[in-house]
């Protein structure tokens, strides 16, 4: 299909498309999800912005459900969006290509429509790559998508340089183009800066580099503009400060900035499910668990069309009740997820069994369920998303194997161990009473282990409980005791038979304790040890992300402080 071009800006079709897509986003943020999609789909074959917005909303849906069908649909639609963008891109001749190599390219060689096509095309590639990251936390898929990622990265870098060219005449829709460049440059810099060094070295070899501060600055500027991409820049920053810095970091996201970003959207969309969800997450991170529960419940009540938002809230509510040690309520949400969500049945059933194992003897177990039977089900529920097993699922399957024996050796505190995997101790650490209650539960578990006969699992279980107790002691400012617990694990590493992940994580926690006390060189030594000398253990990628975050903190501390 041919595309009619106008030689000079402004392009009225472009302006109308952007205006219509902004209206669709407005519908989406008001919970009118299906209306927004129908409105966009009508022009998705001929307008690059309509199809890009349509594909982006489908990708957000896939990121909420982890449903293989949703992921496939989002991926295919993003591929179609890429093809539509391609039709609007500048058609370079051989002479043009040679001229660009000799003299470099400048934006005055493009029509306004063509420069928007460049940034939209790069965004399609970036979002397709993000879809692979969603499936594989250790970034293997991300790297395997090399050409897509590299082309997107190079385009953003060039556009960032070219738009600073003094000769460039800004078109009427320039702020939307500029917002697109800030989104891409910011996303790449932030993502690359978080990667473990071994992956980063490989990427640097093929021309990638990431600067965290520059990435955050670009996204902040993009979020502050009144452009089509302002929402995506805002959502990316909210995800970074409230999830990525927690799950793949040491929990040092900028909550104040997250609140400032969220405030205007909450005012404009007081019932917007996506913003109520982030409001709940912010309260959760601040340690205001009851307020967080209230926000997540509001989010569920705000709309009934996209159950995916409910599932995201159920997962957070499950953890909120775990922090309060209200095991029946936590079980209730794990049960709801196991029935309604397709993300990971194995993880949900594992969590149901984990909560049942914390019930007191006199407690009635819901539906007459038995944790041993549930634990035994877990391995059979393994699924692969785009050919990859989820790290959390692998962990749950490995832990539940103990129950396959006729007389299983019970896990000591399974929900509290999984809470560590999701960095929940950084949350309860904000509330002294929650931390003290958790310490009491762990002390009881420690005493129970002392009474048990020697088994293959005993040292592993003792070290696990010591790691979790050490975390509680750290947050209660009993640092000398915490250090003793973390060091105990390091000293007994040769006796650990199954849970090898405990040792590098104990070293990481010990290093964070040293950083807290300005023992910087000692911290770096411990982190390098954890990074270099331990391989092939559970949740290794997640631990490497956290080590990388801790190393960045350690190396940014000025000498002599």
Coordinates of C-alpha atoms in Angstrom, one line a residue:
X1 CA 0.0 0.0 0.0
X2 CA 1.5 3.4 -1.0
X3 CA 1.8 6.2 1.5
X4 CA 1.2 9.8 0.4
X5 CA 3.8 12.2 1.8
X6 CA 3.8 15.9 2.3
X7 CA 7.2 17.5 1.7
X8 CA 7.1 19.7 4.8
X9 CA 5.6 19.7 8.3
X10 CA 3.2 19.9 10.0
X11 CA 1.6 16.7 9.0
X12 CA -2.1 16.9 9.8
X13 CA -2.6 13.1 9.7
X14 CA 0.1 12.7 12.2
X15 CA -1.4 15.4 14.5
X16 CA -4.9 13.8 14.3
X17 CA -3.4 10.3 15.0
X18 CA -1.6 11.5 18.1
X19 CA -4.7 13.3 19.3
X20 CA -6.9 10.1 18.8
X21 CA -4.3 7.9 20.5
X22 CA -4.1 10.3 23.5
X23 CA -8.0 9.9 23.7
X24 CA -7.6 6.1 23.7
X25 CA -5.0 6.3 26.5
X26 CA -7.5 8.4 28.5
X27 CA -10.2 5.7 28.0
X28 CA -7.7 3.1 29.1
X29 CA -6.7 5.0 32.3
X30 CA -10.4 5.4 33.1
X31 CA -10.7 1.6 33.1
X32 CA -12.6 1.6 29.7
X33 CA -10.1 -1.1 28.4
X34 CA -12.2 -2.7 25.7
X35 CA -13.5 0.6 24.3
X36 CA -9.9 1.8 24.1
X37 CA -8.8 -1.3 22.2
X38 CA -11.8 -1.2 19.8
X39 CA -11.2 2.5 19.1
X40 CA -7.5 1.9 18.3
X41 CA -8.0 -1.3 16.3
X42 CA -10.2 0.5 13.8
X43 CA -7.2 2.3 12.4
X44 CA -4.4 -0.2 13.3
X45 CA -3.8 -1.1 9.7
X46 CA -3.0 2.3 8.4
X47 CA -1.8 4.4 11.3
X48 CA 1.6 3.8 13.0
X49 CA 0.5 5.4 16.3
X50 CA -2.8 3.6 16.5
X51 CA -1.2 0.2 16.0
X52 CA 1.7 1.0 18.3
X53 CA -0.7 2.1 21.1
X54 CA -2.9 -1.0 20.5
X55 CA 0.1 -3.3 20.7
X56 CA 1.4 -1.6 23.8
X57 CA -1.9 -2.1 25.7
X58 CA -1.9 -5.7 24.7
X59 CA 1.7 -6.0 25.9
X60 CA 0.7 -4.5 29.3
X61 CA -2.0 -7.1 29.5
X62 CA 0.5 -9.9 28.7
X63 CA 2.8 -8.5 31.4
X64 CA 0.0 -8.7 33.9
X65 CA -1.3 -12.2 33.0
X66 CA 1.9 -14.1 31.9
X67 CA -0.6 -16.1 29.9
X68 CA 1.2 -17.7 26.9
X69 CA -1.7 -16.8 24.6
X70 CA -1.6 -13.1 25.7
X71 CA 2.2 -13.1 25.3
X72 CA 1.9 -14.5 21.8
X73 CA -0.9 -12.1 20.8
X74 CA 1.0 -9.1 22.1
X75 CA 4.2 -10.3 20.3
X76 CA 2.4 -10.8 17.0
X77 CA 0.6 -7.5 17.2
X78 CA 3.9 -5.7 18.0
X79 CA 5.4 -7.4 14.9
X80 CA 2.4 -6.1 12.8
X81 CA 3.0 -2.6 14.3
X82 CA 6.6 -2.8 13.3
X83 CA 5.5 -3.6 9.7
X84 CA 3.2 -0.6 9.6
X85 CA 5.9 1.7 11.0
X86 CA 8.3 0.3 8.3
X87 CA 5.9 1.6 5.5
X88 CA 6.3 5.2 6.8
X89 CA 10.1 5.1 7.2
X90 CA 12.4 7.0 4.9
X91 CA 13.2 4.9 1.8
X92 CA 17.0 5.2 1.5
X93 CA 18.7 4.7 -1.8
X94 CA 22.3 3.3 -2.2
X95 CA 23.5 6.9 -2.9
X96 CA 21.7 8.1 0.4
X97 CA 23.4 5.3 2.4
X98 CA 26.8 6.2 1.0
X99 CA 26.2 9.9 1.6
X100 CA 25.2 9.2 5.2
X101 CA 28.4 7.2 5.8
X102 CA 30.5 10.0 4.5
X103 CA 28.7 13.1 5.8
X104 CA 26.6 11.7 8.6
X105 CA 22.8 12.1 8.7
X106 CA 20.7 15.0 10.0
X107 CA 17.0 15.2 10.8
X108 CA 16.4 17.9 8.1
X109 CA 16.7 15.0 5.6
X110 CA 13.5 13.5 7.1
X111 CA 9.9 14.6 6.8
X112 CA 8.2 14.9 10.2
X113 CA 6.2 11.7 9.5
X114 CA 9.5 9.9 8.7
X115 CA 11.2 10.8 12.0
X116 CA 8.1 9.7 13.9
X117 CA 8.2 6.4 12.0
X118 CA 11.9 6.0 13.1
X119 CA 11.1 6.4 16.8
X120 CA 7.9 4.2 16.5
X121 CA 9.9 1.5 14.7
X122 CA 12.6 1.6 17.5
X123 CA 9.8 1.4 20.1
X124 CA 8.3 -1.7 18.5
X125 CA 11.7 -3.4 18.6
X126 CA 12.3 -2.3 22.3
X127 CA 8.8 -3.6 23.3
X128 CA 9.3 -6.9 21.5
X129 CA 12.6 -7.3 23.4
X130 CA 10.9 -6.4 26.7
X131 CA 8.4 -9.2 26.0
X132 CA 11.3 -11.7 25.9
X133 CA 12.8 -10.2 29.2
X134 CA 9.4 -10.8 30.8
X135 CA 9.8 -14.5 30.0
X136 CA 13.4 -14.9 31.1
X137 CA 14.8 -13.1 34.1
X138 CA 18.4 -14.0 33.4
X139 CA 18.4 -12.0 30.1
X140 CA 19.4 -14.9 27.8
X141 CA 16.4 -14.3 25.6
X142 CA 17.0 -10.6 25.7
X143 CA 20.5 -11.2 24.3
X144 CA 19.3 -13.8 21.8
X145 CA 17.0 -11.2 20.3
X146 CA 20.3 -9.4 19.6
X147 CA 19.5 -7.9 16.2
X148 CA 16.2 -6.4 17.4
X149 CA 17.7 -5.0 20.5
X150 CA 20.8 -3.7 18.8
X151 CA 18.8 -2.0 16.0
X152 CA 16.5 -0.4 18.5
X153 CA 19.4 0.7 20.7
X154 CA 21.4 2.2 17.7
X155 CA 18.3 4.0 16.4
X156 CA 17.6 5.6 19.8
X157 CA 21.3 6.6 20.1
X158 CA 21.3 8.2 16.6
X159 CA 18.0 10.0 17.1
X160 CA 19.2 11.3 20.5
X161 CA 22.3 12.8 18.8
X162 CA 20.4 14.0 15.7
X163 CA 17.7 15.9 17.5
X164 CA 20.4 18.0 19.2
X165 CA 21.5 19.2 15.7
X166 CA 21.1 23.0 15.5
X167 CA 19.8 22.8 11.9
X168 CA 16.8 20.6 12.8
X169 CA 13.5 22.3 12.2
X170 CA 11.1 21.1 14.9
X171 CA 7.7 20.1 13.6
X172 CA 4.3 20.7 15.2
X173 CA 4.4 17.2 16.9
X174 CA 8.0 17.5 18.0
X175 CA 7.3 17.0 21.7
X176 CA 5.8 13.6 21.0
X177 CA 8.9 12.6 19.0
X178 CA 11.2 13.9 21.7
X179 CA 9.2 12.0 24.3
X180 CA 9.7 8.8 22.3
X181 CA 13.5 9.3 22.2
X182 CA 13.6 10.0 26.0
X183 CA 11.6 6.8 26.6
X184 CA 13.9 4.6 24.6
X185 CA 17.2 6.2 25.7
X186 CA 16.0 6.1 29.3
X187 CA 14.8 2.5 29.2
X188 CA 18.0 1.2 27.6
X189 CA 20.3 3.1 30.0
X190 CA 18.4 2.1 33.1
X191 CA 18.0 -1.6 32.1
X192 CA 21.6 -2.0 31.0
X193 CA 22.9 -0.3 34.2
X194 CA 21.1 -2.9 36.3
X195 CA 22.6 -6.0 34.6
X196 CA 25.1 -8.2 36.3
X197 CA 28.7 -7.5 35.2
X198 CA 29.2 -10.8 33.3
X199 CA 26.3 -10.0 31.0
X200 CA 27.2 -6.3 30.8
X201 CA 30.7 -7.2 29.6
X202 CA 29.3 -9.3 26.8
X203 CA 26.9 -6.5 25.8
X204 CA 29.6 -3.8 26.0
X205 CA 31.6 -6.0 23.6
X206 CA 28.9 -5.5 20.9
X207 CA 28.5 -1.8 21.6
X208 CA 26.0 -1.5 24.4
X209 CA 26.5 0.7 27.5
X210 CA 24.2 1.9 30.3
X211 CA 24.3 4.9 32.6
X212 CA 21.7 4.6 35.4
X213 CA 21.6 8.3 36.3
X214 CA 21.3 9.4 32.6
X215 CA 18.5 6.8 32.1
X216 CA 16.6 8.0 35.1
X217 CA 17.0 11.6 34.0
X218 CA 15.7 10.9 30.5
X219 CA 12.7 9.1 31.8
X220 CA 12.0 11.9 34.4
X221 CA 12.1 14.5 31.6
X222 CA 9.9 12.3 29.4
X223 CA 7.4 11.8 32.3
X224 CA 7.3 15.6 32.9
X225 CA 6.4 16.5 29.2
X226 CA 2.8 16.6 28.1
X227 CA 3.5 14.1 25.4
X228 CA 2.1 10.8 24.1
X229 CA 5.0 8.9 25.8
X230 CA 4.7 10.7 29.2
X231 CA 2.5 7.9 30.6
X232 CA 4.9 5.1 29.5
X233 CA 7.9 7.0 31.0
X234 CA 5.9 7.4 34.2
X235 CA 4.9 3.7 34.4
X236 CA 8.5 2.6 33.7
X237 CA 9.8 4.8 36.6
X238 CA 7.0 3.6 38.9
X239 CA 7.9 0.0 38.0
X240 CA 11.6 0.7 38.6
X241 CA 11.1 2.4 42.0
X242 CA 8.5 0.1 43.4
X243 CA 9.3 -3.3 41.8
X244 CA 12.6 -3.6 39.9
X245 CA 14.7 -1.9 42.6
X246 CA 13.1 -4.3 45.2
X247 CA 12.9 -7.6 43.5
X248 CA 16.1 -7.2 41.4
X249 CA 17.9 -4.9 43.8
X250 CA 18.5 -4.2 47.4
X251 CA 15.2 -2.2 48.0
X252 CA 16.5 1.3 47.6
X253 CA 14.0 2.7 45.1
X254 CA 13.1 6.3 45.4
X255 CA 9.7 6.2 47.0
X256 CA 9.3 9.9 47.3
X257 CA 9.8 10.3 43.5
X258 CA 7.3 7.5 42.9
X259 CA 4.7 9.3 45.0
X260 CA 5.3 12.6 43.2
X261 CA 4.9 10.8 39.8
X262 CA 1.7 9.1 40.9
X263 CA 0.0 12.0 42.6
X264 CA -1.2 14.0 39.4
X265 CA -2.5 10.7 37.8
X266 CA -4.4 9.7 41.0
X267 CA -6.0 13.1 41.0
X268 CA -7.0 12.9 37.4
X269 CA -8.0 9.2 37.5
X270 CA -9.1 8.5 41.1
X271 CA -10.6 5.2 40.1
X272 CA -7.9 4.2 37.6
X273 CA -7.0 0.6 38.5
X274 CA -3.4 0.9 37.4
X275 CA -2.8 3.9 39.6
X276 CA -4.6 2.5 42.6
X277 CA -2.4 -0.6 42.3
X278 CA 0.8 1.5 42.4
X279 CA -0.6 3.5 45.3
X280 CA -1.0 0.2 47.2
X281 CA 2.5 -0.9 46.3
X282 CA 4.0 2.4 47.6
X283 CA 2.2 2.1 50.9
X284 CA 3.3 -1.6 51.1
X285 CA 7.0 -0.6 50.6
X286 CA 6.7 2.2 53.2
X287 CA 5.6 -0.5 55.7
X288 CA 2.0 0.9 55.9
X289 CA 0.5 -2.6 55.4
X290 CA -3.1 -1.9 56.4
X291 CA -3.3 1.2 54.1
X292 CA -1.8 -1.0 51.3
X293 CA -4.4 -3.6 51.8
X294 CA -7.1 -0.9 51.6
X295 CA -5.6 0.4 48.3
X296 CA -5.4 -3.1 46.7
X297 CA -9.0 -3.8 47.7
X298 CA -10.1 -0.4 46.1
X299 CA -8.2 -1.4 43.0
X300 CA -10.2 -4.7 42.8
X301 CA -13.5 -2.8 43.3
X302 CA -12.7 -0.1 40.7
X303 CA -13.2 -2.3 37.6
X304 CA -14.4 -5.8 36.7
X305 CA -13.3 -6.1 33.1
X306 CA -9.6 -6.9 33.4
X307 CA -9.3 -9.6 36.0
X308 CA -5.5 -9.3 35.5
X309 CA -5.5 -6.2 37.7
X310 CA -7.3 -8.3 40.4
X311 CA -4.6 -11.0 40.1
X312 CA -1.8 -8.5 40.6
X313 CA -3.6 -7.2 43.7
X314 CA -4.2 -10.7 45.0
X315 CA -0.5 -11.4 44.8
X316 CA 0.3 -8.2 46.8
X317 CA -2.5 -8.9 49.3
X318 CA -1.1 -12.4 49.8
X319 CA 2.2 -10.9 50.8
X320 CA 0.7 -8.1 52.9
X321 CA -1.1 -10.8 55.0
X322 CA 2.2 -12.8 55.1
X323 CA 3.9 -9.8 56.7
X324 CA 1.2 -9.7 59.3
X325 CA 1.5 -13.5 59.7
X326 CA -2.2 -13.9 59.1
X327 CA -1.8 -17.2 57.4
X328 CA -5.5 -17.9 56.7
X329 CA -5.9 -14.7 54.7
X330 CA -2.6 -15.3 52.9
X331 CA -3.8 -18.8 52.0
X332 CA -7.2 -17.4 50.8
X333 CA -5.4 -15.2 48.2
X334 CA -3.0 -18.0 47.2
X335 CA -6.1 -20.2 46.6
X336 CA -7.8 -17.5 44.6
X337 CA -4.7 -17.1 42.4
X338 CA -4.4 -20.9 41.9
X339 CA -8.0 -21.0 40.6
X340 CA -8.0 -17.8 38.5
X341 CA -4.5 -16.9 37.3
X342 CA -2.4 -18.7 34.7
X343 CA 0.9 -17.2 35.6
X344 CA 2.3 -20.2 37.6
X345 CA 0.0 -22.8 39.1
X346 CA 3.1 -24.5 40.6
X347 CA 4.0 -21.4 42.6
X348 CA 0.5 -20.8 43.8
X349 CA -0.1 -24.3 45.0
X350 CA 3.4 -24.2 46.6
X351 CA 2.3 -21.0 48.5
X352 CA -1.0 -22.6 49.5
X353 CA 0.9 -25.6 51.0
X354 CA 3.4 -23.2 52.6
X355 CA 0.7 -21.3 54.4
X356 CA -1.1 -24.4 55.6
X357 CA 2.3 -25.6 57.1
X358 CA 2.2 -22.5 59.3
X359 CA -1.2 -23.2 60.8
X360 CA -1.4 -24.1 64.4
X361 CA -2.4 -27.7 65.3
X362 CA -5.9 -26.6 66.5
X363 CA -6.6 -24.5 63.3
X364 CA -9.1 -25.9 60.9
X365 CA -7.6 -26.3 57.4
X366 CA -9.8 -24.9 54.7
X367 CA -11.6 -27.4 52.5
X368 CA -9.9 -30.2 54.4
X369 CA -6.7 -29.6 52.4
X370 CA -3.4 -31.2 53.4
X371 CA -0.1 -29.4 52.8
X372 CA 1.8 -32.7 52.1
X373 CA -0.6 -33.6 49.2
X374 CA -0.3 -30.1 47.8
X375 CA 3.5 -30.0 48.0
X376 CA 3.5 -33.4 46.1
X377 CA 1.4 -31.8 43.3
X378 CA 3.8 -28.9 42.7
X379 CA 6.3 -30.7 40.3
X380 CA 3.6 -31.9 38.0
X381 CA 2.3 -28.3 37.5
X382 CA 5.5 -27.0 35.9
X383 CA 4.8 -24.9 32.8
X384 CA 7.1 -23.2 30.3
X385 CA 6.4 -19.6 29.1
X386 CA 7.8 -19.3 25.6
X387 CA 10.1 -22.3 26.3
X388 CA 11.4 -21.0 29.6
X389 CA 10.6 -22.1 33.1
X390 CA 10.0 -19.3 35.6
X391 CA 12.8 -19.0 38.2
X392 CA 10.3 -18.8 41.1
X393 CA 8.6 -21.9 39.8
X394 CA 11.9 -23.8 39.6
X395 CA 12.6 -22.8 43.2
X396 CA 9.1 -24.0 44.4
X397 CA 9.5 -27.3 42.6
X398 CA 12.9 -28.0 44.0
X399 CA 11.8 -27.2 47.6
X400 CA 8.7 -29.4 47.3
X401 CA 10.7 -32.5 46.2
X402 CA 11.3 -33.2 49.9
X403 CA 7.6 -34.2 50.2
X404 CA 7.8 -37.0 47.6
X405 CA 9.3 -39.3 50.2
X406 CA 6.9 -41.6 52.2
X407 CA 8.0 -39.9 55.4
X408 CA 8.8 -36.3 54.2
X409 CA 11.1 -34.0 56.2
X410 CA 9.0 -30.9 56.5
X411 CA 10.2 -27.5 55.4
X412 CA 10.7 -25.3 58.5
X413 CA 9.2 -21.9 57.4
X414 CA 8.4 -22.1 53.6
X415 CA 6.4 -18.8 53.3
X416 CA 9.1 -16.9 55.1
X417 CA 11.8 -18.3 52.8
X418 CA 9.8 -17.3 49.7
X419 CA 9.3 -13.9 51.3
X420 CA 13.1 -13.5 51.2
X421 CA 13.2 -14.4 47.5
X422 CA 10.8 -11.4 46.9
X423 CA 12.8 -9.1 49.3
X424 CA 9.9 -8.9 51.8
X425 CA 12.2 -8.3 54.8
X426 CA 13.1 -4.9 53.4
X427 CA 9.4 -4.1 53.8
X428 CA 8.7 -5.5 57.3
X429 CA 11.9 -3.9 58.4
X430 CA 10.1 -0.6 58.3
X431 CA 7.8 -1.7 61.1
X432 CA 9.4 -2.7 64.4
X433 CA 6.4 -4.7 65.6
X434 CA 6.1 -6.8 62.4
X435 CA 9.9 -7.5 62.5
X436 CA 9.8 -8.5 66.2
X437 CA 6.8 -10.8 65.6
X438 CA 8.7 -12.4 62.6
X439 CA 11.8 -12.8 64.8
X440 CA 9.7 -14.6 67.4
X441 CA 8.3 -17.0 64.8
X442 CA 11.8 -17.7 63.5
X443 CA 13.2 -18.3 67.0
X444 CA 10.5 -20.9 67.6
X445 CA 11.4 -22.6 64.3
X446 CA 15.1 -22.5 65.4
X447 CA 14.2 -24.2 68.7
X448 CA 12.1 -26.8 66.9
X449 CA 15.0 -27.7 64.7
X450 CA 17.2 -28.3 67.7
X451 CA 14.9 -31.1 68.8
X452 CA 14.9 -32.9 65.5
X453 CA 17.0 -36.0 64.7
X454 CA 19.9 -35.5 62.3
X455 CA 18.8 -35.6 58.6
X456 CA 20.3 -34.7 55.3
X457 CA 18.3 -31.4 55.5
X458 CA 19.0 -30.3 59.0
X459 CA 22.0 -28.1 58.4
X460 CA 20.3 -26.5 55.4
X461 CA 17.2 -25.8 57.4
X462 CA 19.2 -24.4 60.3
X463 CA 21.2 -22.1 58.0
X464 CA 18.0 -20.9 56.3
X465 CA 16.4 -19.9 59.6
X466 CA 19.7 -18.2 60.7
X467 CA 19.7 -16.2 57.4
X468 CA 16.1 -15.0 58.0
X469 CA 16.7 -14.3 61.7
X470 CA 19.8 -12.3 60.8
X471 CA 17.7 -10.1 58.5
X472 CA 15.2 -9.4 61.3
X473 CA 18.1 -8.6 63.7
X474 CA 19.6 -6.2 61.1
X475 CA 16.4 -4.3 60.8
X476 CA 16.1 -4.1 64.6
X477 CA 19.6 -2.5 64.7
X478 CA 21.0 -5.6 66.5
X479 CA 23.9 -5.6 64.0
X480 CA 26.5 -7.6 65.9
X481 CA 24.0 -10.5 66.4
X482 CA 22.9 -10.2 62.7
X483 CA 26.6 -10.5 61.6
X484 CA 27.1 -13.5 63.8
X485 CA 24.1 -15.3 62.1
X486 CA 25.3 -14.4 58.5
X487 CA 28.9 -15.5 59.3
X488 CA 27.6 -18.8 60.7
X489 CA 26.3 -19.7 57.3
X490 CA 29.6 -18.9 55.6
X491 CA 31.5 -21.0 58.1
X492 CA 29.2 -24.0 57.6
X493 CA 29.0 -23.8 53.8
X494 CA 30.6 -27.2 53.3
X495 CA 27.9 -28.9 55.4
X496 CA 25.1 -27.4 53.3
X497 CA 23.8 -30.1 50.9
X498 CA 20.9 -28.7 48.9
X499 CA 20.3 -25.0 49.5
X500 CA 23.6 -23.7 48.0
X501 CA 21.9 -20.4 47.4
X502 CA 22.1 -19.6 51.1
X503 CA 25.9 -19.0 51.1
X504 CA 26.1 -16.3 48.3
X505 CA 23.0 -14.6 49.8
X506 CA 24.5 -14.7 53.3
X507 CA 27.6 -13.0 51.9
X508 CA 25.4 -10.4 50.2
X509 CA 23.6 -9.7 53.4
X510 CA 26.9 -9.5 55.3
X511 CA 28.2 -7.0 52.7
X512 CA 25.0 -4.9 53.0
X513 CA 25.6 -4.9 56.8
X514 CA 29.2 -3.7 56.2
X515 CA 28.0 -0.9 53.9
X516 CA 25.6 0.2 56.6
X517 CA 28.6 0.5 58.9
X518 CA 30.8 2.3 56.3
X519 CA 33.1 -0.8 56.0
X520 CA 33.2 -0.3 52.3
X521 CA 36.3 -2.3 51.3
X522 CA 35.2 -5.3 53.3
X523 CA 31.7 -5.1 51.6
X524 CA 33.2 -5.0 48.1
X525 CA 35.4 -8.1 49.0
X526 CA 32.4 -10.0 50.2
X527 CA 30.3 -9.1 47.1
X528 CA 33.1 -10.0 44.7
X529 CA 33.4 -13.4 46.5
X530 CA 29.7 -14.0 46.2
X531 CA 29.7 -13.0 42.5
X532 CA 32.8 -15.0 41.4
X533 CA 32.9 -18.2 43.5
X534 CA 29.3 -19.5 43.5
X535 CA 27.5 -20.9 40.4
X536 CA 24.4 -22.9 39.5
X537 CA 22.3 -22.3 42.6
X538 CA 18.6 -21.4 43.0
X539 CA 17.5 -17.9 41.9
X540 CA 21.1 -17.2 40.8
X541 CA 20.1 -14.4 38.4
X542 CA 18.1 -12.6 41.1
X543 CA 21.1 -12.8 43.5
X544 CA 23.4 -11.5 40.8
X545 CA 21.1 -8.5 40.1
X546 CA 21.2 -7.7 43.9
X547 CA 25.0 -8.1 44.1
X548 CA 25.3 -5.7 41.1
X549 CA 23.1 -3.2 42.9
X550 CA 25.1 -3.5 46.1
X551 CA 28.4 -3.1 44.2
X552 CA 27.1 0.1 42.6
X553 CA 26.2 1.4 46.1
X554 CA 29.6 0.4 47.5
X555 CA 31.6 1.9 44.7
X556 CA 29.6 5.2 44.7
X557 CA 30.4 5.8 48.4
X558 CA 33.2 8.4 48.6
X559 CA 36.5 7.3 50.0
X560 CA 37.1 8.1 53.6
X561 CA 33.5 8.3 54.5

